[in-house]
Amino acid sequence: MEENNIILTIKSLSKYFGALKAVDEVSFEVKRGEILGLIGPNGAGKTTITNVVTGTYPKTSGSVIFEDTDISNLKPYQIARKGLTRTFQVVKPLIGMTVEENVLVGSLYGRDKRNTDMKNASKRAREIIKLVGLESKKDSLVSDITLPDLKKMEFARVLAMEPEVLFLDEVMAGLNPAEVEEASILVKRVRREKELTIVYIEHIMKAVMGISDRIVVLHHGRKIVEGTPQEVVNNSAVIEAYLGKRYAKEVNNEG
Amino acid sequence: MSLQMLINAILLGGLYALMGIGFSLQWGISGIINLSYGAMVILGSYISLEFFNLFHLDPFISMIMSGAILFVIGAAIYRTLLQPLIKGGIVFTLILTFALRLVIENIILKVWSADYRTIRVTYAGSNFQFGDAYIPLIKFLAFIVAGILIYLTYLFMMKTKTGKGIQAVALDKEGAQAVGIDVEKMYLINFALGTALAGLTGSLWASIYSFSPHLLGSIVGKVFIIAILGGLGNIWGAAAGGLLLGIAETTGAVFFGSEWQEALGMVIMVSVLVWRPYGLMGKKFFG
Amino acid sequence: MFNNKKVNIFLIIVGIIIFIFLPRFVSGYWVRVITTIFMYAVISQGINLMSGYMGYLPFGNAMFFGVGAYITAIGMGKGLSFLAVLPLAALTAILVSILFGLPVLRLRGHYFAIATIGMSGALLSVVQNATEITGGAMGTTLPIIDKSPEVTYNYFYLAMLALMVITTLTIYLIIKSKFGFGIRSIKANEEAANSMGINTTYHKVIAWAISALFTSIAGALYAYWMSFIGPEEVFDVMIAVNTIVIMLIGGAGSILGPIIGAFVISLLSEVVWSTFLEYHLAVLGITIIIIVFFVPKGITGAIADFVKKRELRLRKKVSV
C-alpha cells in the first residue's frame, strides 16, 4: 500500500436542496488502498455526498477530483466507467434477472478499458459469485433471495465492475450482528485481494471502527472531525456533539 | 384575435376543462390511463338523448342521470376489472381500458348506430349580444354549468372527508394507509368520480353539438393533451389546460387552417411533456 | 421455451420449412391472412424489444410503419424500384426515431408512451396535409406488380416470412448480447443500470432505432403489397394497440411471444369476424380482458410456469 497517494479529492463540495444545505463545503481526501469511514447521524449528508460524487445528483458547487480529472459534472455511467462506483443504501437489484445475470451486467459494463466480451465477463462474474459465497444461489431470481444474500449480490455486482474506488452505502443496514461480522470480514478480505479503495458509509459504529483506516465525521452537512478511529472516538467534540450518546446506545444494543 | 373568436375559444375551453378533469384525476390519482374515457363521455351524450326522446327531458337536467349512471359504471369497472390488475403496471391497465372502449363502442353502435345524433332544445337558436360579439345562449349556459361542476369537484376534494382522503392517498399512499385511510376505496371513488365527470361532459356536449361514436378517438386525444398541459391530478391545472386547448384550437384553425388543429394540439402536448413534465402549472396535485 | 437448445433449433428450422411450403396447400385467402400475421409479428417484435425487454411502451410505434409505407409510396411514385427505396424508408424511420427519441426517451413510463402517441398523431397530420407529396388524406397508389395475383401474393408471403425470421433472429441475438443485458437492466432498474456504467440514453435510442427499422420495413412491404395506402390506415394507433395485445398474449419479454401471439390473436379475430360480425368489437374486447386476467404472463409465460412446476414436482418425487 502506497502512503500519501491521493486517489480522490473532494474539494468544498456543496449540495443544496432549496434552502436545505444537505452538504455544505465539505472537503476531504481518500488515499489509494485505504478504507475511509464516513459517519454521522441520519441527515448528516453521507448519502447525499455519495450521490453527488457518483453523479446521481448534480452538485451545487465544489469539485470532485478522481485521478487528476474533475468528475463532478459527469453522469453516473461515465463515473462508473472511470472506475468509481457505489452500492445503494436501499438495495437496487435488477428485478427479473438471476443473481448471476445481475453480476454479469456489472462485469459486462463497469470500468472502461478492460475485456468485456461475453466470455470473459461471464468468467469474471462466476469467479466473483464464488468469492462472495453465492454460488448455490447463482441461478435464483433476485426476487427470491433473502436480504443478506441481496446485499452480497450487490457487493458482487460492484466488484464485477472492477472499480478502483468503491462507495459502500450502509451495506450493513438490516443485517443481524452475526451477518455484520461476516460482511466485515468479507469486505476486508476483498479489499486486500482486489486492492480496492473503499469509502465506507455506516451507521453501525462497531463495524466502522473495526474496519476503517481513517474516519471522517459529518454533522448537519458539515465535516466536524477527521482522523484515525482512536482519535475520532476520543475526540471530545465528537462525543459531546452526538457520538457519545449514540455510540453508547449502539454498544448497549449489540451487547 | 377578435372578441368573437376569444369568446368562442373560452366557451369551447370551458367544456374541455370539465372533460379533462375526470381523465386527469383518474390518471394522476388512481394511476389509470383510461382509454375508454372517450366512450364514457359519448355514453353520457346518449343517456341524455334517451331521456330527451322518451321524456323530453332537457340535457341540463338529464345530466344528473348521466353523472349518476356513469359513476356506478365507473365504480363497477374499477372494482371488478381494474383493481385486481393495477399492480401489473401501465401496460395492463392501458390494454384493459382499451378493451373496455371496444366493448362500450360496440354497445353504442348496436343500440344507436354510427349516425350523428343531435338533441335540439327549444332555445337552441337563442343568442345574446356582448360588445360586438354574439354569444349563443346554450353555449353560455353549458360554460356556466361546467364552471360550477369544476368548482364543486374542487370543493369535494378540499372540504369533504372523502375528498381529503383522496388527496392524502395521492400525496402519500403509505402514509395514508398508516393513518387508517382505506386506500382502495379512495381510488375507487376517485375513479368513479372521473367517469361521472365524463358522463356530465357528455350531456353538456350533447346539448350543443352533434355526436357519434366517431368522436371517441379524438376525445381521448384531447383529454390527454389537457391532462398533460395541466399536470396530472391537478383540478385547476386541467381547467387551465382545457381553456388553453380551446384557445389553441380556435386560433390555430384561423392561423394554420382547421386541418392542422389536431397536429397543433399534439405538438403542444409533446413540447410540454419534454420541457415541463409536471405540466404548465408546475405543481403535481391539488391547489 | 424448452430446455434442449438443439431440439429448439431443429423445431424452428422445421417450422420455417413448413411455412415456406404452406402456400401450396392453402387457399389464397389464407395466404393473405398468414402474411398479415407475419407482419403483425414483426411489428410486435419491435414493441417487444422496447417494452417487453426495456420497459418503455412505444404506443406510437405505428408511425414507423406509416413512415416506411409512405417513403416507399413516394419513392416508387418517382420511379425508383422497391429494393432501391427500401433502404431509404428504413433510414428515414431510423432518423425519425433518433430525432424524436433523444428528447422523449428521457421521459419515464406513462409519459413516454403518451409522447409517442402525440408524435404519431402529429406525423399523421403532416402526411395528411402535405398533399402535393403524399397525396393527402385520400391516400396514394403504388405501381402494381405485373404478375398474376397468386404469384404476387406468394411473393409477399415469402418476403414477410423472411422479414419475420430476420427480425426475430436479430432481436434474439441482441438480447443475448452485451447490449441486450444493457436494455434489460434498464427495465429492471434504470438508476442501478446507470450507476453500473450503462449509458442508458444511448441504449434507449439505439433500441428504438432498431424497433423503427423493422417496423418501417414491414410498412414498406405492406404498401407495396396493397398498392394503395391511406394515412389513417398506416398511421393508425390501432396498429400499435393490436401489436401490444399480441405481445402480451404471446408473452412480453419472450422471443417467440410476438409470433405466437400474432397467430392466436389473428386466428381468433378471423373466427370472431366471421361468426359475430355485429359484435366483433365487443367479443374482441372481452377476449382481451379475459386473456389479461387469466394469462397475465402470456402464453409463453404460462408454459414456462407449467414446465417449472412440473420440474419442481419431479425433483420432489426424486428426493422422496
CSV table of N, CA and C in Angstrom, one decimal, chain B residues 151-199:
chain,number,residue,atom,x,y,z
B,151,TYR,N,-66.0,23.7,-9.9
B,151,TYR,CA,-65.9,24.2,-8.5
B,151,TYR,C,-66.3,23.2,-7.5
B,152,LEU,N,-67.5,22.5,-7.8
B,152,LEU,CA,-68.0,21.5,-6.9
B,152,LEU,C,-67.0,20.4,-6.7
B,153,THR,N,-66.3,20.0,-7.8
B,153,THR,CA,-65.3,18.9,-7.7
B,153,THR,C,-64.2,19.4,-6.8
B,154,TYR,N,-63.8,20.7,-7.0
B,154,TYR,CA,-62.8,21.2,-6.1
B,154,TYR,C,-63.2,21.2,-4.7
B,155,LEU,N,-64.4,21.7,-4.4
B,155,LEU,CA,-64.9,21.7,-3.0
B,155,LEU,C,-64.9,20.3,-2.4
B,156,PHE,N,-65.4,19.4,-3.3
B,156,PHE,CA,-65.4,18.0,-2.8
B,156,PHE,C,-64.1,17.5,-2.3
B,157,MET,N,-63.1,17.8,-3.2
B,157,MET,CA,-61.7,17.4,-2.8
B,157,MET,C,-61.1,18.1,-1.6
B,158,MET,N,-61.5,19.4,-1.4
B,158,MET,CA,-60.9,20.2,-0.4
B,158,MET,C,-61.7,20.1,1.0
B,159,LYS,N,-63.0,20.0,0.9
B,159,LYS,CA,-63.8,20.1,2.1
B,159,LYS,C,-64.3,18.8,2.7
B,160,THR,N,-64.6,17.8,1.9
B,160,THR,CA,-65.2,16.6,2.4
B,160,THR,C,-64.2,15.7,3.0
B,161,LYS,N,-64.6,14.8,3.8
B,161,LYS,CA,-63.7,13.8,4.4
B,161,LYS,C,-63.1,12.9,3.3
B,162,THR,N,-64.0,12.5,2.5
B,162,THR,CA,-63.6,11.6,1.4
B,162,THR,C,-62.6,12.3,0.5
B,163,GLY,N,-62.9,13.5,0.1
B,163,GLY,CA,-62.0,14.3,-0.8
B,163,GLY,C,-60.7,14.4,-0.1
B,164,LYS,N,-60.6,14.7,1.2
B,164,LYS,CA,-59.3,14.9,1.8
B,164,LYS,C,-58.6,13.5,1.9
B,165,GLY,N,-59.4,12.5,2.0
B,165,GLY,CA,-58.8,11.1,2.0
B,165,GLY,C,-58.1,10.9,0.6
B,166,ILE,N,-58.8,11.2,-0.4
B,166,ILE,CA,-58.3,11.0,-1.8
B,166,ILE,C,-57.0,11.8,-2.0
B,167,GLN,N,-57.0,13.1,-1.5
B,167,GLN,CA,-55.8,13.9,-1.5
B,167,GLN,C,-54.7,13.3,-0.8
B,168,ALA,N,-55.0,12.7,0.4
B,168,ALA,CA,-53.9,12.1,1.2
B,168,ALA,C,-53.3,11.0,0.5
B,169,VAL,N,-54.2,10.1,-0.1
B,169,VAL,CA,-53.7,9.0,-0.9
B,169,VAL,C,-52.8,9.4,-2.0
B,170,ALA,N,-53.3,10.5,-2.7
B,170,ALA,CA,-52.5,10.9,-3.9
B,170,ALA,C,-51.1,11.4,-3.4
B,171,LEU,N,-51.0,12.1,-2.3
B,171,LEU,CA,-49.8,12.6,-1.9
B,171,LEU,C,-48.8,11.6,-1.3
B,172,ASP,N,-49.4,10.6,-0.5
B,172,ASP,CA,-48.5,9.7,0.1
B,172,ASP,C,-49.3,8.4,0.5
B,173,LYS,N,-49.3,7.4,-0.4
B,173,LYS,CA,-50.1,6.2,-0.2
B,173,LYS,C,-49.8,5.5,1.1
B,174,GLU,N,-48.5,5.3,1.4
B,174,GLU,CA,-48.2,4.5,2.6
B,174,GLU,C,-48.6,5.3,3.8
B,175,GLY,N,-48.4,6.6,3.8
B,175,GLY,CA,-48.7,7.4,4.9
B,175,GLY,C,-50.2,7.4,5.2
B,176,ALA,N,-51.0,7.5,4.1
B,176,ALA,CA,-52.5,7.5,4.2
B,176,ALA,C,-52.9,6.1,4.8
B,177,GLN,N,-52.3,5.1,4.3
B,177,GLN,CA,-52.6,3.8,4.8
B,177,GLN,C,-52.3,3.7,6.3
B,178,ALA,N,-51.2,4.3,6.7
B,178,ALA,CA,-50.8,4.2,8.1
B,178,ALA,C,-51.8,4.9,9.0
B,179,VAL,N,-52.4,6.0,8.6
B,179,VAL,CA,-53.4,6.7,9.4
B,179,VAL,C,-54.8,6.1,9.3
B,180,GLY,N,-54.9,5.0,8.6
B,180,GLY,CA,-56.2,4.3,8.6
B,180,GLY,C,-57.1,4.6,7.5
B,181,ILE,N,-56.6,5.3,6.4
B,181,ILE,CA,-57.5,5.6,5.3
B,181,ILE,C,-57.6,4.3,4.4
B,182,ASP,N,-58.8,4.0,4.0
B,182,ASP,CA,-59.0,2.8,3.1
B,182,ASP,C,-58.6,3.2,1.7
B,183,VAL,N,-57.3,2.9,1.3
B,183,VAL,CA,-56.7,3.4,0.1
B,183,VAL,C,-57.5,2.9,-1.1
B,184,GLU,N,-57.8,1.7,-1.1
B,184,GLU,CA,-58.5,1.1,-2.3
B,184,GLU,C,-59.9,1.8,-2.5
B,185,LYS,N,-60.6,2.1,-1.4
B,185,LYS,CA,-61.8,2.8,-1.5
B,185,LYS,C,-61.7,4.2,-2.1
B,186,MET,N,-60.6,4.9,-1.7
B,186,MET,CA,-60.3,6.2,-2.2
B,186,MET,C,-60.1,6.2,-3.7
B,187,TYR,N,-59.3,5.2,-4.2
B,187,TYR,CA,-59.0,5.0,-5.6
B,187,TYR,C,-60.3,4.8,-6.3
B,188,LEU,N,-61.2,3.9,-5.8
B,188,LEU,CA,-62.4,3.6,-6.4
B,188,LEU,C,-63.3,4.8,-6.6
B,189,ILE,N,-63.5,5.6,-5.5
B,189,ILE,CA,-64.3,6.8,-5.5
B,189,ILE,C,-63.8,7.8,-6.5
B,190,ASN,N,-62.4,8.0,-6.5
B,190,ASN,CA,-61.8,8.9,-7.4
B,190,ASN,C,-62.0,8.5,-8.9
B,191,PHE,N,-61.9,7.2,-9.1
B,191,PHE,CA,-62.1,6.7,-10.5
B,191,PHE,C,-63.5,6.9,-10.9
B,192,ALA,N,-64.4,6.5,-10.0
B,192,ALA,CA,-65.9,6.7,-10.4
B,192,ALA,C,-66.2,8.1,-10.6
B,193,LEU,N,-65.6,9.0,-9.7
B,193,LEU,CA,-65.9,10.4,-9.9
B,193,LEU,C,-65.4,10.9,-11.3
B,194,GLY,N,-64.3,10.3,-11.7
B,194,GLY,CA,-63.8,10.7,-13.0
B,194,GLY,C,-64.8,10.3,-14.1
B,195,THR,N,-65.3,9.1,-14.1
B,195,THR,CA,-66.2,8.6,-15.1
B,195,THR,C,-67.5,9.4,-15.0
B,196,ALA,N,-67.9,9.8,-13.8
B,196,ALA,CA,-69.1,10.7,-13.6
B,196,ALA,C,-68.9,12.0,-14.4
B,197,LEU,N,-67.7,12.6,-14.2
B,197,LEU,CA,-67.4,13.8,-14.9
B,197,LEU,C,-67.5,13.6,-16.4
B,198,ALA,N,-67.0,12.5,-16.8
B,198,ALA,CA,-67.1,12.2,-18.3
B,198,ALA,C,-68.5,12.2,-18.7
B,199,GLY,N,-69.4,11.5,-18.0
B,199,GLY,CA,-70.8,11.5,-18.3
B,199,GLY,C,-71.5,12.8,-18.3
